[in-house]
mmCIF file of N, CA and C in Angstrom:
data_model
loop_
_atom_site.group_PDB
_atom_site.id
_atom_site.type_symbol
_atom_site.label_atom_id
_atom_site.label_comp_id
_atom_site.label_asym_id
_atom_site.label_seq_id
_atom_site.Cartn_x
_atom_site.Cartn_y
_atom_site.Cartn_z
ATOM 1 N N UNK A 1268 -12.596 1.924 -5.349
ATOM 2 C CA UNK A 1268 -11.644 1.428 -5.845
ATOM 3 C C UNK A 1268 -10.061 1.723 -5.357
ATOM 4 N N UNK A 1269 -9.730 0.640 -4.945
ATOM 5 C CA UNK A 1269 -7.924 0.914 -4.853
ATOM 6 C C UNK A 1269 -7.484 1.230 -6.213
ATOM 7 N N UNK A 1270 -6.072 2.581 -6.105
ATOM 8 C CA UNK A 1270 -5.152 2.760 -7.477
ATOM 9 C C UNK A 1270 -4.032 1.925 -7.190
ATOM 10 N N UNK A 1271 -3.370 0.746 -7.827
ATOM 11 C CA UNK A 1271 -2.333 0.103 -8.265
ATOM 12 C C UNK A 1271 -0.991 0.663 -8.689
ATOM 13 N N UNK A 1272 0.002 0.389 -9.043
ATOM 14 C CA UNK A 1272 1.247 1.034 -9.276
ATOM 15 C C UNK A 1272 2.075 0.333 -9.475
ATOM 16 N N UNK A 1273 2.357 -0.225 -10.822
ATOM 17 C CA UNK A 1273 3.621 -1.759 -10.511
ATOM 18 C C UNK A 1273 5.134 -0.835 -10.968
ATOM 19 N N UNK A 1274 6.165 -1.080 -10.323
ATOM 20 C CA UNK A 1274 6.890 -0.660 -11.389
ATOM 21 C C UNK A 1274 8.122 -1.525 -11.562
ATOM 22 N N UNK A 1275 8.583 -2.089 -12.121
ATOM 23 C CA UNK A 1275 10.025 -3.033 -11.993
ATOM 24 C C UNK A 1275 11.483 -1.828 -12.431
ATOM 25 N N UNK A 1276 12.164 -2.182 -11.535
ATOM 26 C CA UNK A 1276 13.672 -0.769 -11.227
ATOM 27 C C UNK A 1276 14.663 -2.164 -9.943
ATOM 28 N N UNK A 1277 15.280 -1.936 -11.163
ATOM 29 C CA UNK A 1277 16.752 -3.098 -10.443
ATOM 30 C C UNK A 1277 16.258 -3.648 -9.684
ATOM 31 N N UNK A 1278 15.953 -5.037 -10.238
ATOM 32 C CA UNK A 1278 15.323 -6.229 -9.858
ATOM 33 C C UNK A 1278 14.482 -6.441 -9.387
ATOM 34 N N UNK A 1279 13.883 -5.321 -9.269
ATOM 35 C CA UNK A 1279 12.878 -5.373 -8.120
ATOM 36 C C UNK A 1279 11.048 -5.239 -8.622
ATOM 37 N N UNK A 1280 10.294 -5.454 -7.566
ATOM 38 C CA UNK A 1280 9.226 -5.061 -8.411
ATOM 39 C C UNK A 1280 8.234 -4.577 -7.245
ATOM 40 N N UNK A 1281 8.296 -3.266 -7.510
ATOM 41 C CA UNK A 1281 7.822 -2.720 -6.588
ATOM 42 C C UNK A 1281 6.474 -1.904 -6.778
ATOM 43 N N UNK A 1282 5.119 -2.366 -5.937
ATOM 44 C CA UNK A 1282 3.777 -2.760 -5.655
ATOM 45 C C UNK A 1282 3.283 -1.746 -4.757
ATOM 46 N N UNK A 1283 2.840 -0.693 -5.069
ATOM 47 C CA UNK A 1283 1.994 0.361 -4.438
ATOM 48 C C UNK A 1283 0.337 0.129 -4.530
ATOM 49 N N UNK A 1284 -0.399 -0.100 -3.604
ATOM 50 C CA UNK A 1284 -1.819 0.262 -3.734
ATOM 51 C C UNK A 1284 -2.539 1.196 -2.455
ATOM 52 N N UNK A 1285 -3.628 1.898 -2.809
ATOM 53 C CA UNK A 1285 -3.428 3.008 -2.020
ATOM 54 C C UNK A 1285 -5.377 2.986 -2.407
ATOM 55 N N UNK A 1286 -5.704 2.834 -1.308
ATOM 56 C CA UNK A 1286 -7.786 3.147 -1.887
ATOM 57 C C UNK A 1286 -7.196 4.824 -2.172
ATOM 58 N N UNK A 1287 -8.271 5.462 -3.308
ATOM 59 C CA UNK A 1287 -8.495 6.687 -4.270
ATOM 60 C C UNK A 1287 -8.378 7.806 -3.736
ATOM 61 N N UNK A 1288 -9.518 7.985 -2.343
ATOM 62 C CA UNK A 1288 -9.981 9.155 -1.843
ATOM 63 C C UNK A 1288 -8.531 9.539 -0.619
ATOM 64 N N UNK A 1289 -7.375 8.920 -0.471
ATOM 65 C CA UNK A 1289 -6.460 8.762 0.028
ATOM 66 C C UNK A 1289 -5.403 9.704 -0.831
ATOM 67 N N UNK A 1290 -5.144 9.597 -2.342
ATOM 68 C CA UNK A 1290 -4.562 10.466 -2.719
ATOM 69 C C UNK A 1290 -3.930 11.554 -2.230
ATOM 70 N N UNK A 1291 -3.245 12.411 -1.731
ATOM 71 C CA UNK A 1291 -2.485 13.080 -1.827
ATOM 72 C C UNK A 1291 -2.767 13.747 -0.655
ATOM 73 N N UNK A 1292 -3.550 12.998 0.036
ATOM 74 C CA UNK A 1292 -3.258 13.543 2.122
ATOM 75 C C UNK A 1292 -2.443 13.353 2.573
ATOM 76 N N UNK A 1293 -2.432 13.423 3.719
ATOM 77 C CA UNK A 1293 -0.925 14.191 4.813
ATOM 78 C C UNK A 1293 -2.255 13.645 6.053
ATOM 79 N N UNK A 1294 -1.320 12.011 6.684
ATOM 80 C CA UNK A 1294 -0.854 12.359 8.037
ATOM 81 C C UNK A 1294 -0.580 11.870 8.337
ATOM 82 N N UNK A 1295 -0.808 12.354 9.955
ATOM 83 C CA UNK A 1295 -0.086 13.253 11.669
ATOM 84 C C UNK A 1295 -0.469 11.984 12.525
ATOM 85 N N UNK A 1296 0.845 11.747 13.516
ATOM 86 C CA UNK A 1296 0.136 11.686 14.491
ATOM 87 C C UNK A 1296 1.867 11.174 15.578
ATOM 88 N N UNK A 1297 1.311 12.238 16.764
ATOM 89 C CA UNK A 1297 2.935 12.227 17.313
ATOM 90 C C UNK A 1297 3.962 12.273 16.346
ATOM 91 N N UNK A 1298 5.077 11.731 16.383
ATOM 92 C CA UNK A 1298 5.954 11.936 15.332
ATOM 93 C C UNK A 1298 6.397 10.807 14.597
ATOM 94 N N UNK A 1299 4.841 10.544 14.061
ATOM 95 C CA UNK A 1299 4.420 9.187 13.234
ATOM 96 C C UNK A 1299 3.842 10.648 11.858
ATOM 97 N N UNK A 1300 4.373 10.862 10.129
ATOM 98 C CA UNK A 1300 4.135 11.220 9.319
ATOM 99 C C UNK A 1300 3.632 9.964 7.569
ATOM 100 N N UNK A 1301 3.110 10.469 6.962
ATOM 101 C CA UNK A 1301 2.381 9.815 6.280
ATOM 102 C C UNK A 1301 1.774 10.188 5.355
ATOM 103 N N UNK A 1302 2.877 10.627 4.022
ATOM 104 C CA UNK A 1302 2.113 11.652 2.965
ATOM 105 C C UNK A 1302 2.008 10.590 1.814
ATOM 106 N N UNK A 1303 0.429 10.531 1.168
ATOM 107 C CA UNK A 1303 0.115 9.437 0.177
ATOM 108 C C UNK A 1303 0.186 10.589 -1.153
ATOM 109 N N UNK A 1304 1.943 10.501 -1.452
ATOM 110 C CA UNK A 1304 1.329 11.377 -2.737
ATOM 111 C C UNK A 1304 1.732 10.707 -3.769
ATOM 112 N N UNK A 1305 1.250 11.359 -5.208
ATOM 113 C CA UNK A 1305 -0.058 11.317 -5.963
ATOM 114 C C UNK A 1305 1.483 10.624 -7.336
ATOM 115 N N UNK A 1306 2.096 11.598 -7.171
ATOM 116 C CA UNK A 1306 3.381 10.568 -7.318
ATOM 117 C C UNK A 1306 4.295 9.427 -7.502
ATOM 118 N N UNK A 1307 4.091 8.912 -6.181
ATOM 119 C CA UNK A 1307 3.937 7.337 -5.521
ATOM 120 C C UNK A 1307 3.127 6.410 -5.827
ATOM 121 N N UNK A 1308 1.672 6.664 -5.673
ATOM 122 C CA UNK A 1308 0.816 5.839 -5.346
ATOM 123 C C UNK A 1308 0.167 6.175 -6.520
ATOM 124 N N UNK A 1309 -0.351 7.410 -7.193
ATOM 125 C CA UNK A 1309 -1.195 7.262 -8.519
ATOM 126 C C UNK A 1309 -1.030 6.136 -9.277
ATOM 127 N N UNK A 1310 -1.811 4.938 -9.848
ATOM 128 C CA UNK A 1310 -1.829 4.299 -10.730
ATOM 129 C C UNK A 1310 -3.460 3.896 -11.509
ATOM 130 N N UNK A 1311 -3.720 2.704 -11.804
ATOM 131 C CA UNK A 1311 -4.708 1.956 -12.113
ATOM 132 C C UNK A 1311 -5.898 1.898 -10.865
ATOM 133 N N UNK A 1312 -6.910 2.270 -12.010
ATOM 134 C CA UNK A 1312 -8.296 1.553 -10.616
ATOM 135 C C UNK A 1312 -8.070 -0.355 -11.420
ATOM 136 N N UNK A 1313 -7.849 -0.750 -9.441
ATOM 137 C CA UNK A 1313 -7.885 -2.296 -9.410
ATOM 138 C C UNK A 1313 -9.334 -2.718 -8.636
ATOM 139 N N UNK A 1314 -9.492 -3.972 -9.351
ATOM 140 C CA UNK A 1314 -9.849 -4.822 -8.130
ATOM 141 C C UNK A 1314 -8.670 -5.355 -6.981
ATOM 142 N N UNK A 1315 -9.559 -5.523 -5.579
ATOM 143 C CA UNK A 1315 -9.153 -6.337 -4.630
ATOM 144 C C UNK A 1315 -8.289 -7.657 -5.172
ATOM 145 N N UNK A 1316 -9.063 -8.686 -5.842
ATOM 146 C CA UNK A 1316 -8.331 -9.649 -6.178
ATOM 147 C C UNK A 1316 -6.776 -9.150 -7.393
ATOM 148 N N UNK A 1317 -7.219 -8.042 -8.309
ATOM 149 C CA UNK A 1317 -5.822 -7.349 -8.885
ATOM 150 C C UNK A 1317 -4.853 -7.778 -7.960
ATOM 151 N N UNK A 1318 -5.019 -6.949 -6.813
ATOM 152 C CA UNK A 1318 -3.716 -6.324 -6.133
ATOM 153 C C UNK A 1318 -3.159 -6.848 -5.360
ATOM 154 N N UNK A 1319 -4.577 -8.211 -4.493
ATOM 155 C CA UNK A 1319 -3.379 -9.546 -4.499
ATOM 156 C C UNK A 1319 -2.739 -10.330 -5.528
ATOM 157 N N UNK A 1320 -3.643 -10.029 -6.162
ATOM 158 C CA UNK A 1320 -2.455 -10.577 -6.988
ATOM 159 C C UNK A 1320 -0.654 -10.161 -7.857
ATOM 160 N N UNK A 1321 -0.901 -8.913 -7.701
ATOM 161 C CA UNK A 1321 -0.183 -8.072 -7.976
ATOM 162 C C UNK A 1321 0.828 -8.743 -6.891
ATOM 163 N N UNK A 1322 0.917 -7.906 -5.140
ATOM 164 C CA UNK A 1322 1.125 -8.388 -4.091
ATOM 165 C C UNK A 1322 1.856 -9.939 -4.113
ATOM 166 N N UNK A 1323 1.214 -10.863 -4.400
ATOM 167 C CA UNK A 1323 2.156 -12.226 -4.897
ATOM 168 C C UNK A 1323 3.436 -12.047 -5.546
ATOM 169 N N UNK A 1324 3.390 -11.235 -6.414
ATOM 170 C CA UNK A 1324 4.233 -11.235 -7.488
ATOM 171 C C UNK A 1324 5.832 -9.925 -6.629
ATOM 172 N N UNK A 1325 5.162 -8.996 -6.115
ATOM 173 C CA UNK A 1325 6.045 -8.362 -4.877
ATOM 174 C C UNK A 1325 7.206 -8.748 -5.000
ATOM 175 N N UNK A 1326 7.916 -7.778 -4.659
ATOM 176 C CA UNK A 1326 9.733 -8.356 -3.774
ATOM 177 C C UNK A 1326 9.575 -6.628 -2.960
ATOM 178 N N UNK A 1327 8.630 -5.707 -2.897
ATOM 179 C CA UNK A 1327 8.697 -4.334 -2.584
ATOM 180 C C UNK A 1327 7.136 -3.912 -2.824
ATOM 181 N N UNK A 1328 6.267 -3.566 -1.258
ATOM 182 C CA UNK A 1328 5.513 -2.693 -1.233
ATOM 183 C C UNK A 1328 4.616 -2.298 -0.281
ATOM 184 N N UNK A 1329 4.633 -0.462 -0.686
ATOM 185 C CA UNK A 1329 3.682 -0.412 0.129
ATOM 186 C C UNK A 1329 1.800 0.506 0.150
ATOM 187 N N UNK A 1330 1.413 0.124 1.192
ATOM 188 C CA UNK A 1330 -0.265 -0.562 0.970
ATOM 189 C C UNK A 1330 -0.277 0.757 2.144
ATOM 190 N N UNK A 1331 -1.663 1.513 2.253
ATOM 191 C CA UNK A 1331 -2.370 2.322 2.459
ATOM 192 C C UNK A 1331 -3.973 2.188 1.892
ATOM 193 N N UNK A 1332 -4.547 2.238 3.370
ATOM 194 C CA UNK A 1332 -5.904 2.015 3.567
ATOM 195 C C UNK A 1332 -6.940 0.387 3.768
ATOM 196 N N UNK A 1333 -7.648 0.288 3.507
ATOM 197 C CA UNK A 1333 -8.601 -0.748 3.190
ATOM 198 C C UNK A 1333 -7.659 -2.195 2.300
ATOM 199 N N UNK A 1334 -6.927 -1.949 1.203
ATOM 200 C CA UNK A 1334 -6.217 -3.122 0.898
ATOM 201 C C UNK A 1334 -5.485 -3.310 2.173
ATOM 202 N N UNK A 1335 -4.923 -3.298 3.232
ATOM 203 C CA UNK A 1335 -4.136 -3.620 4.215
ATOM 204 C C UNK A 1335 -5.236 -5.444 4.888
ATOM 205 N N UNK A 1336 -6.355 -4.895 4.829
ATOM 206 C CA UNK A 1336 -6.724 -5.770 5.950
ATOM 207 C C UNK A 1336 -7.378 -6.973 4.866
ATOM 208 N N UNK A 1337 -7.101 -6.770 3.780
ATOM 209 C CA UNK A 1337 -7.134 -7.837 2.735
ATOM 210 C C UNK A 1337 -6.284 -8.803 2.536
ATOM 211 N N UNK A 1338 -4.382 -7.723 2.353
ATOM 212 C CA UNK A 1338 -3.637 -8.218 2.279
ATOM 213 C C UNK A 1338 -2.998 -9.233 3.518
ATOM 214 N N UNK A 1339 -3.951 -8.709 4.955
ATOM 215 C CA UNK A 1339 -3.672 -9.701 5.969
ATOM 216 C C UNK A 1339 -3.954 -11.004 6.089
ATOM 217 N N UNK A 1340 -5.647 -10.891 5.640
ATOM 218 C CA UNK A 1340 -6.547 -11.983 5.137
ATOM 219 C C UNK A 1340 -5.705 -13.141 3.873
ATOM 220 N N UNK A 1341 -4.956 -12.485 3.476
ATOM 221 C CA UNK A 1341 -4.512 -13.297 2.449
ATOM 222 C C UNK A 1341 -2.870 -13.778 2.757
ATOM 223 N N UNK A 1342 -2.160 -13.237 3.847
ATOM 224 C CA UNK A 1342 -1.284 -13.742 4.109
ATOM 225 C C UNK A 1342 -0.150 -13.185 4.126
ATOM 226 N N UNK A 1343 -0.479 -11.962 3.126
ATOM 227 C CA UNK A 1343 0.755 -11.405 2.500
ATOM 228 C C UNK A 1343 1.862 -10.033 3.830
ATOM 229 N N UNK A 1344 0.390 -9.963 4.562
ATOM 230 C CA UNK A 1344 0.836 -9.139 5.925
ATOM 231 C C UNK A 1344 0.600 -9.936 7.103
ATOM 232 N N UNK A 1345 1.829 -9.262 8.233
ATOM 233 C CA UNK A 1345 1.425 -9.683 9.612
ATOM 234 C C UNK A 1345 0.487 -7.906 9.708
ATOM 235 N N UNK A 1346 0.136 -8.942 10.510
ATOM 236 C CA UNK A 1346 -0.857 -7.758 11.359
ATOM 237 C C UNK A 1346 0.001 -6.818 12.071
ATOM 238 N N UNK A 1347 1.250 -7.378 12.912
ATOM 239 C CA UNK A 1347 1.421 -6.801 13.769
ATOM 240 C C UNK A 1347 2.447 -5.612 13.273
ATOM 241 N N UNK A 1348 2.865 -5.649 11.938
ATOM 242 C CA UNK A 1348 3.731 -4.931 11.415
ATOM 243 C C UNK A 1348 2.848 -3.621 10.812
ATOM 244 N N UNK A 1349 1.447 -3.359 11.408
ATOM 245 C CA UNK A 1349 0.738 -2.625 10.475
ATOM 246 C C UNK A 1349 0.721 -0.961 11.440
ATOM 247 N N UNK A 1350 0.933 0.004 10.561
ATOM 248 C CA UNK A 1350 1.137 0.844 11.342
ATOM 249 C C UNK A 1350 -0.465 1.777 11.295
ATOM 250 N N UNK A 1351 -0.738 2.550 12.134
ATOM 251 C CA UNK A 1351 -2.335 3.359 12.257
ATOM 252 C C UNK A 1351 -1.784 4.677 12.266
ATOM 253 N N UNK A 1352 -1.815 5.734 11.303
ATOM 254 C CA UNK A 1352 -1.419 6.779 11.280
ATOM 255 C C UNK A 1352 -3.239 7.703 11.152
ATOM 256 N N UNK A 1353 -3.561 8.745 12.463
ATOM 257 C CA UNK A 1353 -4.734 9.002 11.977
ATOM 258 C C UNK A 1353 -5.845 8.009 11.658
ATOM 259 N N UNK A 1354 -6.074 6.814 12.383
ATOM 260 C CA UNK A 1354 -6.513 5.746 12.087
ATOM 261 C C UNK A 1354 -6.455 4.878 10.279
ATOM 262 N N UNK A 1355 -5.681 5.523 10.105
ATOM 263 C CA UNK A 1355 -5.228 5.446 8.597
ATOM 264 C C UNK A 1355 -4.368 4.104 8.434
ATOM 265 N N UNK A 1356 -4.954 3.018 8.050
ATOM 266 C CA UNK A 1356 -4.094 1.369 8.063
ATOM 267 C C UNK A 1356 -2.238 1.320 6.967
ATOM 268 N N UNK A 1357 -1.305 1.808 7.361
ATOM 269 C CA UNK A 1357 -0.168 1.328 6.720
ATOM 270 C C UNK A 1357 0.658 0.063 6.705
ATOM 271 N N UNK A 1358 0.662 -0.180 5.713
ATOM 272 C CA UNK A 1358 1.639 -1.738 5.979
ATOM 273 C C UNK A 1358 3.122 -1.782 4.681
ATOM 274 N N UNK A 1359 4.449 -1.959 4.843
ATOM 275 C CA UNK A 1359 4.960 -2.028 4.243
ATOM 276 C C UNK A 1359 5.893 -3.672 3.924
ATOM 277 N N UNK A 1360 5.784 -4.081 3.186
ATOM 278 C CA UNK A 1360 6.421 -5.536 2.789
ATOM 279 C C UNK A 1360 7.821 -5.322 1.893
ATOM 280 N N UNK A 1361 8.497 -6.067 1.793
ATOM 281 C CA UNK A 1361 10.212 -6.723 1.304
ATOM 282 C C UNK A 1361 9.883 -8.277 1.638
ATOM 283 N N UNK A 1362 10.547 -8.831 0.559
ATOM 284 C CA UNK A 1362 10.760 -10.033 0.225
ATOM 285 C C UNK A 1362 12.200 -10.034 -0.107
ATOM 286 N N UNK A 1363 13.247 -10.803 0.885
ATOM 287 C CA UNK A 1363 14.149 -11.094 0.927
ATOM 288 C C UNK A 1363 15.039 -12.323 -0.185
#
């Protein structure tokens, strides 16, 4: 089940979503590094639907794991903008 965290700061809505089992892990591939820090990604368990609804309200988002494919399907994330580090999908989004 995904972990969802929503923060409101300086007029922005930051949403972080990560597969629960990836929290606390580090991934490296060549020059790419991804550290899935508890302090940044740990939140509450949420359904995919709750996560997608949160992403629709987000001005900034960081996604790690299976939620990336759901965000692509919902047309929130462009598949061309997804990084894979050790086969773990990672995407960021910002609305201007």
